[in-house]
Amino acid sequence: MLSRRAFFLSSFASTVAGLRAQNPKLRLGFDTYSMRAWGMKSLQHLDFAAKHGCNAIQISSLDDFESLDPAHLAKVKAKGKELDIAIDAGTGCICPTAKAWKPSFGDPVENLTKALKIAHLVGARSLRCYLGDTVDRYDGKGIEYHMESTIKVFKGARSVALDTGVKIALENHSGDMQAWEAKTVIEESGKDYVAACLDTGNPIWCAEHPEVTMEVLGPLTMTTHIRDTALFEHPRGCAAHWTVCGEGCVDMKKIGAMQKQLCPESSLHLEVITGRPPRIVPYLEESFWKGFPKSRASEFARFVSLVKQGHPLMTPMVIEDAPGPKVPAFQEALKVQQMLDLEKSLEYAKKNMI
């Protein structure tokens, strides 16, 4: 017979286990692009992740690997297992009709197939990729034309994705698609092998509230890019400035809670992009809406509400990670800033999001 103390401890342990099951802790990591100025490669990124208490990482470019030789990729996989760091992989544009696509990429299906096989060799569950960016909404063809091209490429790589067990994770990237459009591509391609790489910074360029993005894409999400944004009203609409988690206008605590509810199996990857000037979203101009003929009024209203509650970024920042001449001294300062901002964001996420 159990003693009263043993019974109490057993009951307490069961209660704790039940609460943990109901409130799973997210794996926390970062997208390697957060440290882009450092020129680090995959093994260095894994060491950095372990040092900072991460148990996940998204190696978001094939260029981030020291070598694509299978023997080296096996080492990356082994190191991830040794450090208990779940690896997600990534590549770039996969849409042959988008402006970002280059003929040098070769056949689009073969390009995606190669990336899937590399992801498999490092033990990744997902491969992040994207359609294009804002310019593809205004090229006269319309975003649906490029969505169809993307679906065709995905279907061409379906068998490889299923054979490797690596899900294609479509990112809502740089203003290319609103959440409902990305959802359409995923569902029409096939949810059995295509998922979302949910980004909370990019919806701003589509005049979309990041919480809308999470609500729509969350149930389809396999991996994430999480960052904060400072937004404020501008005569043309609003201006937006990416920043450290917790310093912007997005309710990052709520974003974390939504991820736990909607996609708890996906890692929370911080993609901290600081060092860029504010960008204008000119939604008060008619020309902006030519790229969004099917935008949803109720969703836009939520974005406007976020803007009206927002504020400019009031913290110091080195601005250099942008087109134009590169000042060596600023580039060195940018490296330090990227590390510090990622470290601050990781600490914020540990305390408030996972």
mmCIF file of N, CA, C and O in Angstrom, residues 202-293:
data_model
loop_
_atom_site.group_PDB
_atom_site.id
_atom_site.type_symbol
_atom_site.label_atom_id
_atom_site.label_comp_id
_atom_site.label_asym_id
_atom_site.label_seq_id
_atom_site.Cartn_x
_atom_site.Cartn_y
_atom_site.Cartn_z
ATOM 1 N N ASN A 202 7.263 39.105 -42.478
ATOM 2 C CA ASN A 202 6.904 39.377 -43.866
ATOM 3 C C ASN A 202 5.445 39.769 -44.114
ATOM 4 O O ASN A 202 5.161 40.460 -45.094
ATOM 5 N N PRO A 203 4.471 39.350 -43.283
ATOM 6 C CA PRO A 203 3.088 39.748 -43.536
ATOM 7 C C PRO A 203 2.896 41.263 -43.576
ATOM 8 O O PRO A 203 1.973 41.754 -44.221
ATOM 9 N N ILE A 204 3.771 42.004 -42.887
ATOM 10 C CA ILE A 204 3.650 43.458 -42.842
ATOM 11 C C ILE A 204 3.645 44.038 -44.244
ATOM 12 O O ILE A 204 2.889 44.966 -44.548
ATOM 13 N N TRP A 205 4.480 43.498 -45.131
ATOM 14 C CA TRP A 205 4.578 44.051 -46.487
ATOM 15 C C TRP A 205 3.323 43.751 -47.300
ATOM 16 O O TRP A 205 3.117 44.341 -48.359
ATOM 17 N N CYS A 206 2.503 42.839 -46.830
ATOM 18 C CA CYS A 206 1.212 42.528 -47.470
ATOM 19 C C CYS A 206 0.054 43.203 -46.736
ATOM 20 O O CYS A 206 -1.103 42.881 -46.995
ATOM 21 N N ALA A 207 0.361 44.133 -45.823
ATOM 22 C CA ALA A 207 -0.664 44.794 -45.006
ATOM 23 C C ALA A 207 -1.505 43.750 -44.273
ATOM 24 O O ALA A 207 -2.734 43.821 -44.242
ATOM 25 N N GLU A 208 -0.823 42.786 -43.662
ATOM 26 C CA GLU A 208 -1.492 41.701 -42.960
ATOM 27 C C GLU A 208 -0.967 41.613 -41.530
ATOM 28 O O GLU A 208 0.248 41.658 -41.298
ATOM 29 N N HIS A 209 -1.860 41.480 -40.592
ATOM 30 C CA HIS A 209 -1.513 41.340 -39.179
ATOM 31 C C HIS A 209 -0.859 39.978 -38.962
ATOM 32 O O HIS A 209 -1.381 38.948 -39.419
ATOM 33 N N PRO A 210 0.297 39.910 -38.279
ATOM 34 C CA PRO A 210 0.941 38.615 -38.041
ATOM 35 C C PRO A 210 0.053 37.604 -37.319
ATOM 36 O O PRO A 210 0.224 36.396 -37.496
ATOM 37 N N GLU A 211 -0.904 38.075 -36.524
ATOM 38 C CA GLU A 211 -1.814 37.136 -35.861
ATOM 39 C C GLU A 211 -2.756 36.489 -36.881
ATOM 40 O O GLU A 211 -3.148 35.326 -36.716
ATOM 41 N N VAL A 212 -3.131 37.230 -37.921
ATOM 42 C CA VAL A 212 -3.921 36.641 -39.008
ATOM 43 C C VAL A 212 -3.114 35.538 -39.686
ATOM 44 O O VAL A 212 -3.625 34.444 -39.966
ATOM 45 N N THR A 213 -1.844 35.838 -39.945
ATOM 46 C CA THR A 213 -0.957 34.847 -40.567
ATOM 47 C C THR A 213 -0.900 33.575 -39.736
ATOM 48 O O THR A 213 -0.983 32.457 -40.266
ATOM 49 N N MET A 214 -0.769 33.747 -38.431
ATOM 50 C CA MET A 214 -0.701 32.593 -37.532
ATOM 51 C C MET A 214 -2.022 31.821 -37.521
ATOM 52 O O MET A 214 -2.023 30.583 -37.541
ATOM 53 N N GLU A 215 -3.142 32.514 -37.517
ATOM 54 C CA GLU A 215 -4.447 31.852 -37.507
ATOM 55 C C GLU A 215 -4.669 31.026 -38.771
ATOM 56 O O GLU A 215 -5.173 29.900 -38.715
ATOM 57 N N VAL A 216 -4.262 31.584 -39.920
ATOM 58 C CA VAL A 216 -4.523 30.930 -41.210
ATOM 59 C C VAL A 216 -3.513 29.815 -41.491
ATOM 60 O O VAL A 216 -3.886 28.712 -41.912
ATOM 61 N N LEU A 217 -2.230 30.107 -41.271
ATOM 62 C CA LEU A 217 -1.182 29.151 -41.630
ATOM 63 C C LEU A 217 -0.749 28.245 -40.478
ATOM 64 O O LEU A 217 -0.124 27.210 -40.715
ATOM 65 N N GLY A 218 -1.083 28.638 -39.244
ATOM 66 C CA GLY A 218 -0.653 27.850 -38.094
ATOM 67 C C GLY A 218 -0.938 26.363 -38.201
ATOM 68 O O GLY A 218 -0.039 25.530 -37.999
ATOM 69 N N PRO A 219 -2.163 25.967 -38.537
ATOM 70 C CA PRO A 219 -2.468 24.530 -38.621
ATOM 71 C C PRO A 219 -1.702 23.797 -39.726
ATOM 72 O O PRO A 219 -1.669 22.565 -39.740
ATOM 73 N N LEU A 220 -1.075 24.549 -40.631
ATOM 74 C CA LEU A 220 -0.325 23.945 -41.741
ATOM 75 C C LEU A 220 1.183 24.101 -41.572
ATOM 76 O O LEU A 220 1.947 23.752 -42.461
ATOM 77 N N THR A 221 1.601 24.611 -40.425
ATOM 78 C CA THR A 221 2.994 25.015 -40.240
ATOM 79 C C THR A 221 3.893 23.887 -39.754
ATOM 80 O O THR A 221 3.548 23.154 -38.842
ATOM 81 N N MET A 222 5.076 23.820 -40.387
ATOM 82 C CA MET A 222 6.081 22.822 -40.026
ATOM 83 C C MET A 222 7.316 23.465 -39.402
ATOM 84 O O MET A 222 8.029 22.837 -38.629
ATOM 85 N N THR A 223 7.552 24.726 -39.736
ATOM 86 C CA THR A 223 8.689 25.463 -39.207
ATOM 87 C C THR A 223 8.364 26.947 -39.278
ATOM 88 O O THR A 223 7.397 27.342 -39.935
ATOM 89 N N THR A 224 9.163 27.778 -38.588
ATOM 90 C CA THR A 224 8.794 29.192 -38.493
ATOM 91 C C THR A 224 9.988 30.133 -38.643
ATOM 92 O O THR A 224 11.142 29.739 -38.501
ATOM 93 N N HIS A 225 9.645 31.399 -38.934
ATOM 94 C CA HIS A 225 10.559 32.540 -38.839
ATOM 95 C C HIS A 225 9.846 33.552 -37.954
ATOM 96 O O HIS A 225 8.836 34.143 -38.370
ATOM 97 N N ILE A 226 10.342 33.761 -36.753
ATOM 98 C CA ILE A 226 9.662 34.638 -35.798
ATOM 99 C C ILE A 226 10.504 35.888 -35.550
ATOM 100 O O ILE A 226 11.683 35.791 -35.207
ATOM 101 N N ARG A 227 9.897 37.065 -35.740
ATOM 102 C CA ARG A 227 10.556 38.317 -35.387
ATOM 103 C C ARG A 227 9.507 39.394 -35.114
ATOM 104 O O ARG A 227 8.341 39.258 -35.479
ATOM 105 N N ASP A 228 9.948 40.458 -34.495
ATOM 106 C CA ASP A 228 9.082 41.559 -34.078
ATOM 107 C C ASP A 228 9.212 42.722 -35.057
ATOM 108 O O ASP A 228 10.213 42.840 -35.775
ATOM 109 N N THR A 229 8.198 43.581 -35.076
ATOM 110 C CA THR A 229 8.178 44.732 -35.970
ATOM 111 C C THR A 229 7.618 45.949 -35.254
ATOM 112 O O THR A 229 6.588 45.851 -34.580
ATOM 113 N N ALA A 230 8.287 47.085 -35.414
ATOM 114 C CA ALA A 230 7.746 48.360 -34.960
ATOM 115 C C ALA A 230 7.008 48.993 -36.137
ATOM 116 O O ALA A 230 7.559 49.092 -37.238
ATOM 117 N N LEU A 231 5.744 49.366 -35.926
ATOM 118 C CA LEU A 231 4.940 49.976 -36.990
ATOM 119 C C LEU A 231 4.415 51.327 -36.535
ATOM 120 O O LEU A 231 4.101 51.508 -35.362
ATOM 121 N N PHE A 232 4.287 52.263 -37.484
ATOM 122 C CA PHE A 232 3.724 53.561 -37.143
ATOM 123 C C PHE A 232 3.111 54.196 -38.396
ATOM 124 O O PHE A 232 3.495 53.878 -39.525
ATOM 125 N N GLU A 233 2.157 55.058 -38.186
ATOM 126 C CA GLU A 233 1.441 55.688 -39.293
ATOM 127 C C GLU A 233 2.366 56.586 -40.110
ATOM 128 O O GLU A 233 3.298 57.205 -39.586
ATOM 129 N N HIS A 234 2.078 56.652 -41.402
ATOM 130 C CA HIS A 234 2.863 57.427 -42.361
ATOM 131 C C HIS A 234 1.880 58.052 -43.353
ATOM 132 O O HIS A 234 0.808 57.461 -43.599
ATOM 133 N N PRO A 235 2.168 59.205 -43.924
ATOM 134 C CA PRO A 235 1.236 59.825 -44.874
ATOM 135 C C PRO A 235 0.813 58.921 -46.028
ATOM 136 O O PRO A 235 -0.280 59.083 -46.580
ATOM 137 N N ARG A 236 1.645 57.933 -46.377
ATOM 138 C CA ARG A 236 1.303 57.016 -47.470
ATOM 139 C C ARG A 236 0.641 55.733 -46.973
ATOM 140 O O ARG A 236 0.192 54.929 -47.781
ATOM 141 N N GLY A 237 0.608 55.546 -45.659
ATOM 142 C CA GLY A 237 0.032 54.334 -45.073
ATOM 143 C C GLY A 237 0.663 54.067 -43.732
ATOM 144 O O GLY A 237 0.246 54.579 -42.706
ATOM 145 N N CYS A 238 1.733 53.258 -43.731
ATOM 146 C CA CYS A 238 2.500 53.043 -42.501
ATOM 147 C C CYS A 238 3.954 52.796 -42.857
ATOM 148 O O CYS A 238 4.302 52.551 -44.019
ATOM 149 N N ALA A 239 4.796 52.886 -41.857
ATOM 150 C CA ALA A 239 6.198 52.501 -41.996
ATOM 151 C C ALA A 239 6.456 51.392 -40.995
ATOM 152 O O ALA A 239 5.853 51.354 -39.915
ATOM 153 N N ALA A 240 7.344 50.484 -41.344
ATOM 154 C CA ALA A 240 7.609 49.325 -40.498
ATOM 155 C C ALA A 240 9.105 49.091 -40.389
ATOM 156 O O ALA A 240 9.854 49.295 -41.349
ATOM 157 N N HIS A 241 9.513 48.661 -39.204
ATOM 158 C CA HIS A 241 10.933 48.505 -38.897
ATOM 159 C C HIS A 241 11.116 47.223 -38.096
ATOM 160 O O HIS A 241 10.620 47.107 -36.984
ATOM 161 N N TRP A 242 11.797 46.229 -38.663
ATOM 162 C CA TRP A 242 12.044 44.989 -37.930
ATOM 163 C C TRP A 242 13.001 45.243 -36.772
ATOM 164 O O TRP A 242 13.939 46.039 -36.874
ATOM 165 N N THR A 243 12.776 44.528 -35.687
ATOM 166 C CA THR A 243 13.566 44.794 -34.492
ATOM 167 C C THR A 243 13.684 43.554 -33.605
ATOM 168 O O THR A 243 13.201 42.470 -33.944
ATOM 169 N N VAL A 244 14.328 43.731 -32.474
ATOM 170 C CA VAL A 244 14.519 42.668 -31.480
ATOM 171 C C VAL A 244 13.164 42.244 -30.910
ATOM 172 O O VAL A 244 12.269 43.084 -30.730
ATOM 173 N N CYS A 245 13.007 40.967 -30.630
ATOM 174 C CA CYS A 245 11.753 40.479 -30.045
ATOM 175 C C CYS A 245 11.462 41.193 -28.733
ATOM 176 O O CYS A 245 12.321 41.257 -27.846
ATOM 177 N N GLY A 246 10.247 41.734 -28.626
ATOM 178 C CA GLY A 246 9.838 42.432 -27.427
ATOM 179 C C GLY A 246 10.010 43.935 -27.499
ATOM 180 O O GLY A 246 9.539 44.651 -26.616
ATOM 181 N N GLU A 247 10.660 44.443 -28.562
ATOM 182 C CA GLU A 247 10.873 45.882 -28.693
ATOM 183 C C GLU A 247 9.959 46.520 -29.730
ATOM 184 O O GLU A 247 9.969 47.739 -29.900
ATOM 185 N N GLY A 248 9.174 45.705 -30.437
ATOM 186 C CA GLY A 248 8.295 46.230 -31.471
ATOM 187 C C GLY A 248 6.858 46.350 -31.001
ATOM 188 O O GLY A 248 6.585 46.496 -29.805
ATOM 189 N N CYS A 249 5.935 46.248 -31.947
ATOM 190 C CA CYS A 249 4.509 46.462 -31.676
ATOM 191 C C CYS A 249 3.680 45.184 -31.753
ATOM 192 O O CYS A 249 2.485 45.200 -31.466
ATOM 193 N N VAL A 250 4.283 44.090 -32.163
ATOM 194 C CA VAL A 250 3.572 42.824 -32.266
ATOM 195 C C VAL A 250 3.569 42.157 -30.888
ATOM 196 O O VAL A 250 4.570 42.187 -30.171
ATOM 197 N N ASP A 251 2.446 41.582 -30.511
ATOM 198 C CA ASP A 251 2.339 40.888 -29.225
ATOM 199 C C ASP A 251 3.034 39.536 -29.346
ATOM 200 O O ASP A 251 2.423 38.521 -29.691
ATOM 201 N N MET A 252 4.332 39.512 -29.074
ATOM 202 C CA MET A 252 5.117 38.305 -29.274
ATOM 203 C C MET A 252 4.744 37.203 -28.294
ATOM 204 O O MET A 252 4.847 36.011 -28.617
ATOM 205 N N LYS A 253 4.300 37.578 -27.096
ATOM 206 C CA LYS A 253 3.845 36.564 -26.145
ATOM 207 C C LYS A 253 2.636 35.825 -26.713
ATOM 208 O O LYS A 253 2.528 34.601 -26.598
ATOM 209 N N LYS A 254 1.742 36.572 -27.345
ATOM 210 C CA LYS A 254 0.562 35.945 -27.948
ATOM 211 C C LYS A 254 0.952 35.078 -29.134
ATOM 212 O O LYS A 254 0.378 34.002 -29.342
ATOM 213 N N ILE A 255 1.923 35.542 -29.920
ATOM 214 C CA ILE A 255 2.403 34.741 -31.053
ATOM 215 C C ILE A 255 2.925 33.394 -30.554
ATOM 216 O O ILE A 255 2.642 32.334 -31.132
ATOM 217 N N GLY A 256 3.695 33.413 -29.472
ATOM 218 C CA GLY A 256 4.195 32.164 -28.895
ATOM 219 C C GLY A 256 3.069 31.268 -28.429
ATOM 220 O O GLY A 256 3.091 30.047 -28.653
ATOM 221 N N ALA A 257 2.069 31.862 -27.766
ATOM 222 C CA ALA A 257 0.922 31.079 -27.285
ATOM 223 C C ALA A 257 0.148 30.477 -28.450
ATOM 224 O O ALA A 257 -0.311 29.325 -28.377
ATOM 225 N N MET A 258 0.010 31.232 -29.540
ATOM 226 C CA MET A 258 -0.705 30.731 -30.718
ATOM 227 C C MET A 258 0.058 29.586 -31.366
ATOM 228 O O MET A 258 -0.534 28.607 -31.824
ATOM 229 N N GLN A 259 1.391 29.691 -31.399
ATOM 230 C CA GLN A 259 2.174 28.594 -31.968
ATOM 231 C C GLN A 259 2.019 27.334 -31.130
ATOM 232 O O GLN A 259 1.905 26.233 -31.667
ATOM 233 N N LYS A 260 2.022 27.485 -29.812
ATOM 234 C CA LYS A 260 1.827 26.317 -28.945
ATOM 235 C C LYS A 260 0.487 25.652 -29.198
ATOM 236 O O LYS A 260 0.356 24.424 -29.132
ATOM 237 N N GLN A 261 -0.513 26.458 -29.503
ATOM 238 C CA GLN A 261 -1.854 25.923 -29.719
ATOM 239 C C GLN A 261 -2.030 25.346 -31.116
ATOM 240 O O GLN A 261 -2.613 24.271 -31.285
ATOM 241 N N LEU A 262 -1.510 26.037 -32.135
ATOM 242 C CA LEU A 262 -1.808 25.687 -33.523
ATOM 243 C C LEU A 262 -0.766 24.776 -34.168
ATOM 244 O O LEU A 262 -1.098 23.982 -35.040
ATOM 245 N N CYS A 263 0.481 24.909 -33.767
ATOM 246 C CA CYS A 263 1.539 24.084 -34.391
ATOM 247 C C CYS A 263 2.646 23.791 -33.385
ATOM 248 O O CYS A 263 3.805 24.209 -33.577
ATOM 249 N N PRO A 264 2.321 23.093 -32.298
ATOM 250 C CA PRO A 264 3.292 22.846 -31.232
ATOM 251 C C PRO A 264 4.472 21.976 -31.641
ATOM 252 O O PRO A 264 5.509 21.994 -30.985
ATOM 253 N N GLU A 265 4.319 21.213 -32.723
ATOM 254 C CA GLU A 265 5.420 20.348 -33.168
ATOM 255 C C GLU A 265 6.447 21.102 -33.992
ATOM 256 O O GLU A 265 7.539 20.577 -34.259
ATOM 257 N N SER A 266 6.132 22.318 -34.408
ATOM 258 C CA SER A 266 7.079 23.097 -35.196
ATOM 259 C C SER A 266 8.018 23.855 -34.271
ATOM 260 O O SER A 266 7.621 24.328 -33.209
ATOM 261 N N SER A 267 9.278 23.962 -34.668
ATOM 262 C CA SER A 267 10.248 24.706 -33.871
ATOM 263 C C SER A 267 9.997 26.200 -34.007
ATOM 264 O O SER A 267 9.587 26.680 -35.066
ATOM 265 N N LEU A 268 10.242 26.928 -32.925
ATOM 266 C CA LEU A 268 10.162 28.381 -32.966
ATOM 267 C C LEU A 268 11.551 28.893 -33.312
ATOM 268 O O LEU A 268 12.449 28.922 -32.476
ATOM 269 N N HIS A 269 11.710 29.263 -34.593
ATOM 270 C CA HIS A 269 12.998 29.761 -35.072
ATOM 271 C C HIS A 269 12.962 31.274 -35.147
ATOM 272 O O HIS A 269 12.150 31.842 -35.887
ATOM 273 N N LEU A 270 13.830 31.932 -34.414
ATOM 274 C CA LEU A 270 13.944 33.381 -34.522
ATOM 275 C C LEU A 270 14.726 33.722 -35.789
ATOM 276 O O LEU A 270 15.815 33.182 -36.014
ATOM 277 N N GLU A 271 14.134 34.560 -36.616
ATOM 278 C CA GLU A 271 14.873 35.137 -37.744
ATOM 279 C C GLU A 271 14.923 36.641 -37.467
ATOM 280 O O GLU A 271 14.034 37.390 -37.849
ATOM 281 N N VAL A 272 15.959 37.043 -36.765
ATOM 282 C CA VAL A 272 16.086 38.435 -36.330
ATOM 283 C C VAL A 272 16.826 39.212 -37.418
ATOM 284 O O VAL A 272 17.993 38.940 -37.699
ATOM 285 N N ILE A 273 16.132 40.171 -38.033
ATOM 286 C CA ILE A 273 16.723 40.972 -39.110
ATOM 287 C C ILE A 273 16.699 42.436 -38.674
ATOM 288 O O ILE A 273 15.683 43.123 -38.806
ATOM 289 N N THR A 274 17.807 42.889 -38.118
ATOM 290 C CA THR A 274 17.937 44.287 -37.737
ATOM 291 C C THR A 274 19.015 44.934 -38.606
ATOM 292 O O THR A 274 19.713 44.250 -39.350
ATOM 293 N N GLY A 275 19.149 46.251 -38.512
ATOM 294 C CA GLY A 275 20.164 46.941 -39.304
ATOM 295 C C GLY A 275 19.655 47.455 -40.626
ATOM 296 O O GLY A 275 20.440 47.888 -41.478
ATOM 297 N N ARG A 276 18.339 47.414 -40.834
ATOM 298 C CA ARG A 276 17.739 47.944 -42.056
ATOM 299 C C ARG A 276 16.858 49.144 -41.737
ATOM 300 O O ARG A 276 16.274 49.210 -40.650
ATOM 301 N N PRO A 277 16.739 50.091 -42.660
ATOM 302 C CA PRO A 277 15.888 51.254 -42.405
ATOM 303 C C PRO A 277 14.418 50.876 -42.441
ATOM 304 O O PRO A 277 14.055 49.806 -42.957
ATOM 305 N N PRO A 278 13.539 51.731 -41.914
ATOM 306 C CA PRO A 278 12.095 51.458 -42.006
ATOM 307 C C PRO A 278 11.660 51.375 -43.470
ATOM 308 O O PRO A 278 12.274 51.999 -44.347
ATOM 309 N N ARG A 279 10.625 50.608 -43.715
ATOM 310 C CA ARG A 279 10.087 50.447 -45.071
ATOM 311 C C ARG A 279 8.629 50.884 -45.068
ATOM 312 O O ARG A 279 7.890 50.580 -44.138
ATOM 313 N N ILE A 280 8.241 51.603 -46.102
ATOM 314 C CA ILE A 280 6.878 52.122 -46.189
ATOM 315 C C ILE A 280 5.947 51.098 -46.827
ATOM 316 O O ILE A 280 6.302 50.449 -47.818
ATOM 317 N N VAL A 281 4.773 50.946 -46.255
ATOM 318 C CA VAL A 281 3.702 50.131 -46.834
ATOM 319 C C VAL A 281 2.618 51.128 -47.265
ATOM 320 O O VAL A 281 1.835 51.599 -46.442
ATOM 321 N N PRO A 282 2.556 51.471 -48.562
ATOM 322 C CA PRO A 282 1.707 52.579 -49.025
ATOM 323 C C PRO A 282 0.249 52.189 -49.279
ATOM 324 O O PRO A 282 -0.283 52.361 -50.378
ATOM 325 N N TYR A 283 -0.422 51.698 -48.242
ATOM 326 C CA TYR A 283 -1.784 51.203 -48.446
ATOM 327 C C TYR A 283 -2.820 52.313 -48.610
ATOM 328 O O TYR A 283 -3.986 52.027 -48.898
ATOM 329 N N LEU A 284 -2.413 53.563 -48.464
ATOM 330 C CA LEU A 284 -3.338 54.675 -48.731
ATOM 331 C C LEU A 284 -3.289 55.114 -50.188
ATOM 332 O O LEU A 284 -4.017 56.027 -50.589
ATOM 333 N N GLU A 285 -2.458 54.469 -50.978
ATOM 334 C CA GLU A 285 -2.337 54.788 -52.394
ATOM 335 C C GLU A 285 -2.996 53.704 -53.245
ATOM 336 O O GLU A 285 -2.840 52.510 -52.986
ATOM 337 N N GLU A 286 -3.717 54.126 -54.264
ATOM 338 C CA GLU A 286 -4.462 53.185 -55.123
ATOM 339 C C GLU A 286 -3.542 52.159 -55.773
ATOM 340 O O GLU A 286 -3.905 50.992 -55.941
ATOM 341 N N SER A 287 -2.330 52.582 -56.134
ATOM 342 C CA SER A 287 -1.409 51.687 -56.832
ATOM 343 C C SER A 287 -1.047 50.462 -55.993
ATOM 344 O O SER A 287 -0.785 49.387 -56.534
ATOM 345 N N PHE A 288 -1.038 50.610 -54.667
ATOM 346 C CA PHE A 288 -0.711 49.475 -53.796
ATOM 347 C C PHE A 288 -1.708 48.347 -54.001
ATOM 348 O O PHE A 288 -1.327 47.170 -54.059
ATOM 349 N N TRP A 289 -2.977 48.680 -54.122
ATOM 350 C CA TRP A 289 -4.027 47.678 -54.172
ATOM 351 C C TRP A 289 -4.143 46.982 -55.518
ATOM 352 O O TRP A 289 -4.819 45.957 -55.629
ATOM 353 N N LYS A 290 -3.448 47.495 -56.524
ATOM 354 C CA LYS A 290 -3.422 46.796 -57.818
ATOM 355 C C LYS A 290 -2.740 45.436 -57.687
ATOM 356 O O LYS A 290 -2.996 44.530 -58.475
ATOM 357 N N GLY A 291 -1.882 45.325 -56.692
ATOM 358 C CA GLY A 291 -1.221 44.039 -56.446
ATOM 359 C C GLY A 291 -2.005 43.129 -55.523
ATOM 360 O O GLY A 291 -1.638 41.967 -55.346
ATOM 361 N N PHE A 292 -3.096 43.637 -54.952
ATOM 362 C CA PHE A 292 -3.894 42.870 -53.989
ATOM 363 C C PHE A 292 -5.386 42.971 -54.327
ATOM 364 O O PHE A 292 -6.187 43.406 -53.502
ATOM 365 N N PRO A 293 -5.769 42.554 -55.527
ATOM 366 C CA PRO A 293 -7.168 42.722 -55.940
ATOM 367 C C PRO A 293 -8.161 41.878 -55.147
ATOM 368 O O PRO A 293 -9.353 42.174 -55.146
#
